[in-house]
mmCIF file of C-alpha atoms and ligand atoms in Angstrom:
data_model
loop_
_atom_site.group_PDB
_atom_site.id
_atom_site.type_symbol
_atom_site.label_atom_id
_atom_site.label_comp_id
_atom_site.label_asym_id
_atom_site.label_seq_id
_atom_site.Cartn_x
_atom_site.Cartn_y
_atom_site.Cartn_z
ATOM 1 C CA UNK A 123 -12.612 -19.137 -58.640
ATOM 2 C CA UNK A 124 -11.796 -21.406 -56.067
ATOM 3 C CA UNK A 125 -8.483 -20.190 -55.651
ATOM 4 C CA UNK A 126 -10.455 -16.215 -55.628
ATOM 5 C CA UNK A 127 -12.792 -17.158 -52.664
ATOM 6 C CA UNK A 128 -9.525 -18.861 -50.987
ATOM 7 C CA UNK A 129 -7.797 -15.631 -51.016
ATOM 8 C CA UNK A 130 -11.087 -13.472 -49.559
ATOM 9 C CA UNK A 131 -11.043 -15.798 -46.867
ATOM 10 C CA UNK A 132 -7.494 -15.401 -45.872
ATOM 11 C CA UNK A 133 -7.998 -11.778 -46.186
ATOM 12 C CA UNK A 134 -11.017 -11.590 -44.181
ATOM 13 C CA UNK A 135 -9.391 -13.679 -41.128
ATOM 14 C CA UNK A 136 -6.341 -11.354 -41.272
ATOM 15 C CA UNK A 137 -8.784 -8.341 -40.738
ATOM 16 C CA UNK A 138 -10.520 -10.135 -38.678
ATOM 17 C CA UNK A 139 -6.870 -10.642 -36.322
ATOM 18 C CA UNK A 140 -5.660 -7.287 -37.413
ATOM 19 C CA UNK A 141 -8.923 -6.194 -35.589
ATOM 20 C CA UNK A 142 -9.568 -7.708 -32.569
ATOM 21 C CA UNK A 143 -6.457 -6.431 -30.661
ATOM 22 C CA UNK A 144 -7.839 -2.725 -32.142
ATOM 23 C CA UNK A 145 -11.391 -3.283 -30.840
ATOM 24 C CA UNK A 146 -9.942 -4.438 -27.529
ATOM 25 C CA UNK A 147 -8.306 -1.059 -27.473
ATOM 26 C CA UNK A 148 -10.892 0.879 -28.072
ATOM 27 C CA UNK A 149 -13.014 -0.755 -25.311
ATOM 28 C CA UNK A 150 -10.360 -0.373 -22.869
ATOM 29 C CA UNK A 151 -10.676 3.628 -23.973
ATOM 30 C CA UNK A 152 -14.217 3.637 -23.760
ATOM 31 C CA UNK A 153 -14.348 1.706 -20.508
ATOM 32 C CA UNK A 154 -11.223 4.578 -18.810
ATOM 33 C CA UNK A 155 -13.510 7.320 -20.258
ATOM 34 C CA UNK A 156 -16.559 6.229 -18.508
ATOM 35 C CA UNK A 157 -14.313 5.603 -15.071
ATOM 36 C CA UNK A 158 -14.249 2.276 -15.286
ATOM 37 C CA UNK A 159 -10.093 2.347 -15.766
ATOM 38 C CA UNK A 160 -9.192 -0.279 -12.672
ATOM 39 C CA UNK A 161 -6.210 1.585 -11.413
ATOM 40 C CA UNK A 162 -8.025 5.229 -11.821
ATOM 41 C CA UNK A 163 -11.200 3.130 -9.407
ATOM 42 C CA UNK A 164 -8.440 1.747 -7.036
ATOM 43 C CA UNK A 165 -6.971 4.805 -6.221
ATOM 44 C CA UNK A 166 -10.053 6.993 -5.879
ATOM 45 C CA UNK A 167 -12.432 4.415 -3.738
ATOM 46 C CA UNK A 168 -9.013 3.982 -1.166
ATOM 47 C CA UNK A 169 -9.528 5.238 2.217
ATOM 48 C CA UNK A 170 -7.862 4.808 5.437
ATOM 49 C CA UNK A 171 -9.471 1.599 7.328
ATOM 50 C CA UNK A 172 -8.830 1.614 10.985
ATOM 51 C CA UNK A 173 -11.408 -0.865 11.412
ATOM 52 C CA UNK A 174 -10.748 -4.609 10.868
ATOM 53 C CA UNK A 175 -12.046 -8.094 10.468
ATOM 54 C CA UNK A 176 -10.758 -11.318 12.147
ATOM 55 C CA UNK A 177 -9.784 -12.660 9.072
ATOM 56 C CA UNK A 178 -6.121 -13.666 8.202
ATOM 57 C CA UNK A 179 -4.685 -12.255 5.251
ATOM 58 C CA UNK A 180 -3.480 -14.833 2.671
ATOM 59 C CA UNK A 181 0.439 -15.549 2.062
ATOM 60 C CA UNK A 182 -0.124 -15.140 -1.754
ATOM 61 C CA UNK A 183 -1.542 -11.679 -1.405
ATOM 62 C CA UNK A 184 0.483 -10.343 1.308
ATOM 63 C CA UNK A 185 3.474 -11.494 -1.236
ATOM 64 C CA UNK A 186 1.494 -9.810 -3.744
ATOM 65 C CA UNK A 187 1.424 -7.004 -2.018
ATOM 66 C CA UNK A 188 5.352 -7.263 -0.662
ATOM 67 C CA UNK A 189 6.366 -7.610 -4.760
ATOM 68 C CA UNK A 190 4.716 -4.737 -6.324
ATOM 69 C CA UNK A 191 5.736 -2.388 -3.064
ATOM 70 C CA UNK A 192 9.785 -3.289 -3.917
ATOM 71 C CA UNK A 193 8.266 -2.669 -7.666
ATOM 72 C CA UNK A 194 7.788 0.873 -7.060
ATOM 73 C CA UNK A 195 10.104 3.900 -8.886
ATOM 74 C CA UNK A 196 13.094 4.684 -6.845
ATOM 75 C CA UNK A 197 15.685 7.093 -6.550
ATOM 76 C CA UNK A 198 18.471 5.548 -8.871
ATOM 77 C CA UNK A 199 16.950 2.357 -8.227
ATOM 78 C CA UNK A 200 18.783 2.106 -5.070
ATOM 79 C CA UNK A 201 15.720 1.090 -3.250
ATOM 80 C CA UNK A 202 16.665 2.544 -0.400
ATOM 81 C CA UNK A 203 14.445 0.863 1.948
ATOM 82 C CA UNK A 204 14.076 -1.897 4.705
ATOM 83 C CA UNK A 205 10.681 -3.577 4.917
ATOM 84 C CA UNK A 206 9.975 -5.492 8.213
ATOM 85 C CA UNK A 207 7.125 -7.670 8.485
ATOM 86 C CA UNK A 208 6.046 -8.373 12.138
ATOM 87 C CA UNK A 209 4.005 -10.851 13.709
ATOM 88 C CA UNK A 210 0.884 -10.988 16.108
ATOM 89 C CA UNK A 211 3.057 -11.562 18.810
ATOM 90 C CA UNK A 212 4.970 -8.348 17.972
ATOM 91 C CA UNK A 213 1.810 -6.641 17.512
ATOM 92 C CA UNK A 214 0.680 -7.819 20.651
ATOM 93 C CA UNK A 215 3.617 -6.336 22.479
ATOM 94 C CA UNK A 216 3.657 -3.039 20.310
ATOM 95 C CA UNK A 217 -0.214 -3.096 21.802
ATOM 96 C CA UNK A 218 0.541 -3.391 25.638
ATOM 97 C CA UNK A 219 3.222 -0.744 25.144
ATOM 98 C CA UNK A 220 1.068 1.862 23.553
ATOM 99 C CA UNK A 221 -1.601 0.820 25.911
ATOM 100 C CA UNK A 222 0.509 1.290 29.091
ATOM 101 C CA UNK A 223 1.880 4.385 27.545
ATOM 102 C CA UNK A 224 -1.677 6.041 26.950
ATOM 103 C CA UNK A 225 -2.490 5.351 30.446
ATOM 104 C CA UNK A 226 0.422 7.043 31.965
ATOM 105 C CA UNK A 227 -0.409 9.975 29.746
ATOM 106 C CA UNK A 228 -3.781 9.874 31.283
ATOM 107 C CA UNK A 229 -5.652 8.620 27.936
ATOM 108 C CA UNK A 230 -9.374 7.429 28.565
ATOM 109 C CA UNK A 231 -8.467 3.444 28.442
ATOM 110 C CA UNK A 232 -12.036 2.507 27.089
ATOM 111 C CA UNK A 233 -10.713 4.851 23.708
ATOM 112 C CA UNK A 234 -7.515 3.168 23.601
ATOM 113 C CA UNK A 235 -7.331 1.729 20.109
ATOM 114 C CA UNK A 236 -5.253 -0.917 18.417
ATOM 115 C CA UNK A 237 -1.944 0.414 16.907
ATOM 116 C CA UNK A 238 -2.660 -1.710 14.003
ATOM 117 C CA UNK A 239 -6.167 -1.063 14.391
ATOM 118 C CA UNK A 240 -6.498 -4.581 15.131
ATOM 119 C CA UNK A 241 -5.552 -5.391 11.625
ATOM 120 C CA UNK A 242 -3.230 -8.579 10.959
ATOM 121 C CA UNK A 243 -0.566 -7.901 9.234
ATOM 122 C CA UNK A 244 1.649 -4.688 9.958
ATOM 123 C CA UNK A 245 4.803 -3.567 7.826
ATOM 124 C CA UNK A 246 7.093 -0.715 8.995
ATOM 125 C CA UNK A 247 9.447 0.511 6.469
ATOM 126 C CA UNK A 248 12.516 2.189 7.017
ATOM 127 C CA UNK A 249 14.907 4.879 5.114
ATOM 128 C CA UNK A 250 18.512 5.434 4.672
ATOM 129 C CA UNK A 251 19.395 8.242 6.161
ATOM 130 C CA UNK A 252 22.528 8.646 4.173
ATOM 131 C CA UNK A 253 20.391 9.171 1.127
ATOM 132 C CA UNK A 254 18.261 12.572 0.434
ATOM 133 C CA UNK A 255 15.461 10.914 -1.817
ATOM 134 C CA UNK A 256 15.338 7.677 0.433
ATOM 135 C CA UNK A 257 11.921 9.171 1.760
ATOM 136 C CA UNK A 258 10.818 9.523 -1.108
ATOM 137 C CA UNK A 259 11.495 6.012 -2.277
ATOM 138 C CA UNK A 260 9.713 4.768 0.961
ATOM 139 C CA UNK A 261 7.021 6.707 0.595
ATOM 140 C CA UNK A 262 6.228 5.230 -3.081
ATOM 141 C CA UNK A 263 7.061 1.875 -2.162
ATOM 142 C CA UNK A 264 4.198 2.228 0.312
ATOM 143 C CA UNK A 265 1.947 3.642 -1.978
ATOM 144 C CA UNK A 266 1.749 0.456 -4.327
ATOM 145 C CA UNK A 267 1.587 -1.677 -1.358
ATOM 146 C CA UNK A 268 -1.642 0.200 -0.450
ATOM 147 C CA UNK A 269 -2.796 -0.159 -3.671
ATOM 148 C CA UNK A 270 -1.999 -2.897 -4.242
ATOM 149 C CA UNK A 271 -3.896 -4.229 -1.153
ATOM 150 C CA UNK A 272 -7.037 -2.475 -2.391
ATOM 151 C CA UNK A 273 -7.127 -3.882 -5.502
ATOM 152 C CA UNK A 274 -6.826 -7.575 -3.384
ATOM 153 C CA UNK A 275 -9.626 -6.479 -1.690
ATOM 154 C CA UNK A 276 -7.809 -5.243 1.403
ATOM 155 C CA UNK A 277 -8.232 -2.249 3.485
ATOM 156 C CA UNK A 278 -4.943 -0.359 5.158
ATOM 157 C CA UNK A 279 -3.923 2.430 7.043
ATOM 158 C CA UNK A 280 -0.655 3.832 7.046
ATOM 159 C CA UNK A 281 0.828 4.587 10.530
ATOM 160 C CA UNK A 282 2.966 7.618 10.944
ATOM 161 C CA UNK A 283 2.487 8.374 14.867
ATOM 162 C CA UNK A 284 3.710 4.562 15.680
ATOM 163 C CA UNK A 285 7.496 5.300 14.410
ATOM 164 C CA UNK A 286 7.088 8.396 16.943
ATOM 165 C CA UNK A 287 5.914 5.509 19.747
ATOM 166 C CA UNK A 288 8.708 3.129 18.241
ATOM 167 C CA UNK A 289 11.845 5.686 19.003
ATOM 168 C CA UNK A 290 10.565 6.193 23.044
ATOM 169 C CA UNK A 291 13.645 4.708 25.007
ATOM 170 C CA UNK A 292 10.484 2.518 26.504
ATOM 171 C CA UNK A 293 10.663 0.649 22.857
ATOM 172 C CA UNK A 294 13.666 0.003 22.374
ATOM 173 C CA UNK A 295 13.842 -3.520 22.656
ATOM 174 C CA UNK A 296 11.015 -3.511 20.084
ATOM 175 C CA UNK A 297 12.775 -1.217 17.798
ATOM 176 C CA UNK A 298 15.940 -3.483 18.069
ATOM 177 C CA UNK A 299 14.140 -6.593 17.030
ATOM 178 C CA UNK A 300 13.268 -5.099 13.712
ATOM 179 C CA UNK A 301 17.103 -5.128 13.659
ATOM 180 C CA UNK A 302 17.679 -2.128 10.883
ATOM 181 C CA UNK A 303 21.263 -1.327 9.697
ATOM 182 C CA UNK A 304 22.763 1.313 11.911
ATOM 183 C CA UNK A 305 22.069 4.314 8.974
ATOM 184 C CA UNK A 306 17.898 3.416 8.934
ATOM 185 C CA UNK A 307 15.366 5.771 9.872
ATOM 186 C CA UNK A 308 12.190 3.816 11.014
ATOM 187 C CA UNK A 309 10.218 5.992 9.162
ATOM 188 C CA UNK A 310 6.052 4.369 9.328
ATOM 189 C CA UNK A 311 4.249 1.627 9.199
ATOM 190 C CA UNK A 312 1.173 0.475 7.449
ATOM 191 C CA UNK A 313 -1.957 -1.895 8.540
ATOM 192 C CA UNK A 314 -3.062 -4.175 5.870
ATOM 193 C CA UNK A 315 -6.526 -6.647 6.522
ATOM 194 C CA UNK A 316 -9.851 -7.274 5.787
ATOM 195 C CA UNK A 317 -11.620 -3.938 6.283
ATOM 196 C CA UNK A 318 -14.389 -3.942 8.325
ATOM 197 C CA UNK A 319 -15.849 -0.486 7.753
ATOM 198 C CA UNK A 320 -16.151 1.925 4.391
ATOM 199 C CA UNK A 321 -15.493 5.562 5.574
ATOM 200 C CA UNK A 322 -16.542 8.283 2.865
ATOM 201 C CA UNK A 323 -13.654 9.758 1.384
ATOM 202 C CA UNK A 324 -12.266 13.036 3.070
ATOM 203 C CA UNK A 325 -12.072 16.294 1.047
ATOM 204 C CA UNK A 326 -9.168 17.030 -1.036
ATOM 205 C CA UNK A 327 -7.497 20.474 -1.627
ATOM 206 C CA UNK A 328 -8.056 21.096 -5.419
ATOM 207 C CA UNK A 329 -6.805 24.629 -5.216
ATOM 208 C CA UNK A 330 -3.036 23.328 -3.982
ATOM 209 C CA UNK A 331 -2.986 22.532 -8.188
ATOM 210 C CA UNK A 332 -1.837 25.048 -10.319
ATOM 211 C CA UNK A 333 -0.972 25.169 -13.838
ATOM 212 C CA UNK A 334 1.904 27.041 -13.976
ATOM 213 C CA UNK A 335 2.108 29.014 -17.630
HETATM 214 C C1 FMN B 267 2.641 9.720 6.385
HETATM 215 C C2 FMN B 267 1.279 9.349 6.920
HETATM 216 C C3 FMN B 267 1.124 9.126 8.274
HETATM 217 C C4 FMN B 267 -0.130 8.746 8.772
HETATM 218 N N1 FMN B 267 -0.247 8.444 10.107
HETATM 219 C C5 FMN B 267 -1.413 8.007 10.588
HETATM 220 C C6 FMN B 267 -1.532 7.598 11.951
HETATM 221 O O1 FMN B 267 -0.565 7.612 12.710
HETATM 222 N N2 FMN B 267 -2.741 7.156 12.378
HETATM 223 C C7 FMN B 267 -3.827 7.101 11.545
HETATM 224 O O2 FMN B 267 -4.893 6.678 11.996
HETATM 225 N N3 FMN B 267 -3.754 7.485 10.241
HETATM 226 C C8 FMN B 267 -2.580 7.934 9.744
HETATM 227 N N4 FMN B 267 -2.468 8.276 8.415
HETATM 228 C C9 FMN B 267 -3.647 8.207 7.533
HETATM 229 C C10 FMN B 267 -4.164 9.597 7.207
HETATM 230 O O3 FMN B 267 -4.820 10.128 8.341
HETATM 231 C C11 FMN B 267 -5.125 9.513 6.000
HETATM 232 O O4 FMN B 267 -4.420 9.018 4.892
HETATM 233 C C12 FMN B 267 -5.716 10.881 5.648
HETATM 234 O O5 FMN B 267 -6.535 11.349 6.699
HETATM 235 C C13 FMN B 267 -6.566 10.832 4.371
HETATM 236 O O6 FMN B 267 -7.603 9.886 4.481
HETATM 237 P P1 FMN B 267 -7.726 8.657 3.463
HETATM 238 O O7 FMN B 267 -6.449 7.871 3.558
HETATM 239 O O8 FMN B 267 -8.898 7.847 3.942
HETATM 240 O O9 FMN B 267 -7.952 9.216 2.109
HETATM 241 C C14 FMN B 267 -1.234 8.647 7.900
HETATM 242 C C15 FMN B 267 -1.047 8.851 6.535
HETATM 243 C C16 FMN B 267 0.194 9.178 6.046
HETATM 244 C C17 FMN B 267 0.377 9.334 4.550
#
């Protein structure tokens, strides 16, 4: 008997193991099918933040954030990209350009906003020219920075219009201290801090998806 009641009880803890990992499963489904998958609620609560706290952002997560963006799928996994982190005194000078710049063009200077919308860290990323996917490799490497940041608890913005600034021959010196290889494309840049706003989400083109049979 003893030897009976032994075996059940081996049984019944290796059901018990073979088990758990299931059940854990089949919360994690239940938990995705009621929207509570974490990536799935990371990418749909994103938005742009172009409004900022004064709060530094961490080493750990901007390292964080600078490991899972050179994590990203690329084309042959060349990674063709160059990732340049500035700091505030860059910003600071980036600033004064784009301020004296919006001036000359006649810009209201009370509307004048922060090119990193005062946020604290900034990131441009650059693309090989010689290479025909190399935008899209930037492009996704900057998508699970941005993600990556939200899931921190960081806001972001990326920042197309400042590579446009960045290429004026009244840059240059700024454009030369990011000091890219000769066949780079300064391509964007993208704000990462503490967001100090929550804008609603903007509306999305369903009808560009088609199903094609
Ligand atoms: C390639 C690219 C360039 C962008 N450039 C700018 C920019 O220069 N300034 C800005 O405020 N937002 C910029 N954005 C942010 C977009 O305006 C924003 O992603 C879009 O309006 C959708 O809003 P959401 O990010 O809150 O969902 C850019 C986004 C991308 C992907």
């Amino acid at each position: 008997m003893k030897t009976i009641s032994r075996l059940f009880f081996i049984a019944g803890l290796a059901s018990l193991s073979a088990c758990t990992p299931s059940q854990k499963n089949m919360e994690a489904q239940e938990a995705a099918s009621e929207g509570k998958n974490q990536v799935i609620e990371t990418i749909m609560s994103r938005r742009s933040i172009r409004k900022y706290k004064q709060q530094p952002v961490e080493q750990e997560k901007l390292r964080q954030i600078l490991e899972c963006g050179i994590n990203a799928p690329n084309g042959q996994n060349k990674q063709s990209w160059e990732i340049r982190v500035v700091n505030q005194e860059y910003i600071s000078e980036l600033d004064s350009l784009n301020r004296s710049l919006a001036i000359a063009k006649g810009a209201d200077e009370s509307k004048i906003r922060h090119t990193s919308y005062g946020a604290p860290v900034m990131i441009f990323i650059a693309n090989d020219t010689t290479y025909d996917f190399s935008q899209v490799d930037c492009g996704l490497l900057g998508a699970n920075m941005i993600l990556t940041a939200k899931s921190l608890g960081l806001g972001s913005c990326c920042l197309g219009g400042i590579a446009r600034t960045m290429k004026l021959p009244e840059a240059e010196s700024l454009l030369k201290r990011l000091d890219l290889p000769e066949n780079y494309n300064l391509l964007y840049a993208i704000s990462f801090g503490y967001p100090d706003e929550s804008p609603a989400a903007k509306p999305r083109k369903a009808e560009k998806i088609k199903f094609v049979e």
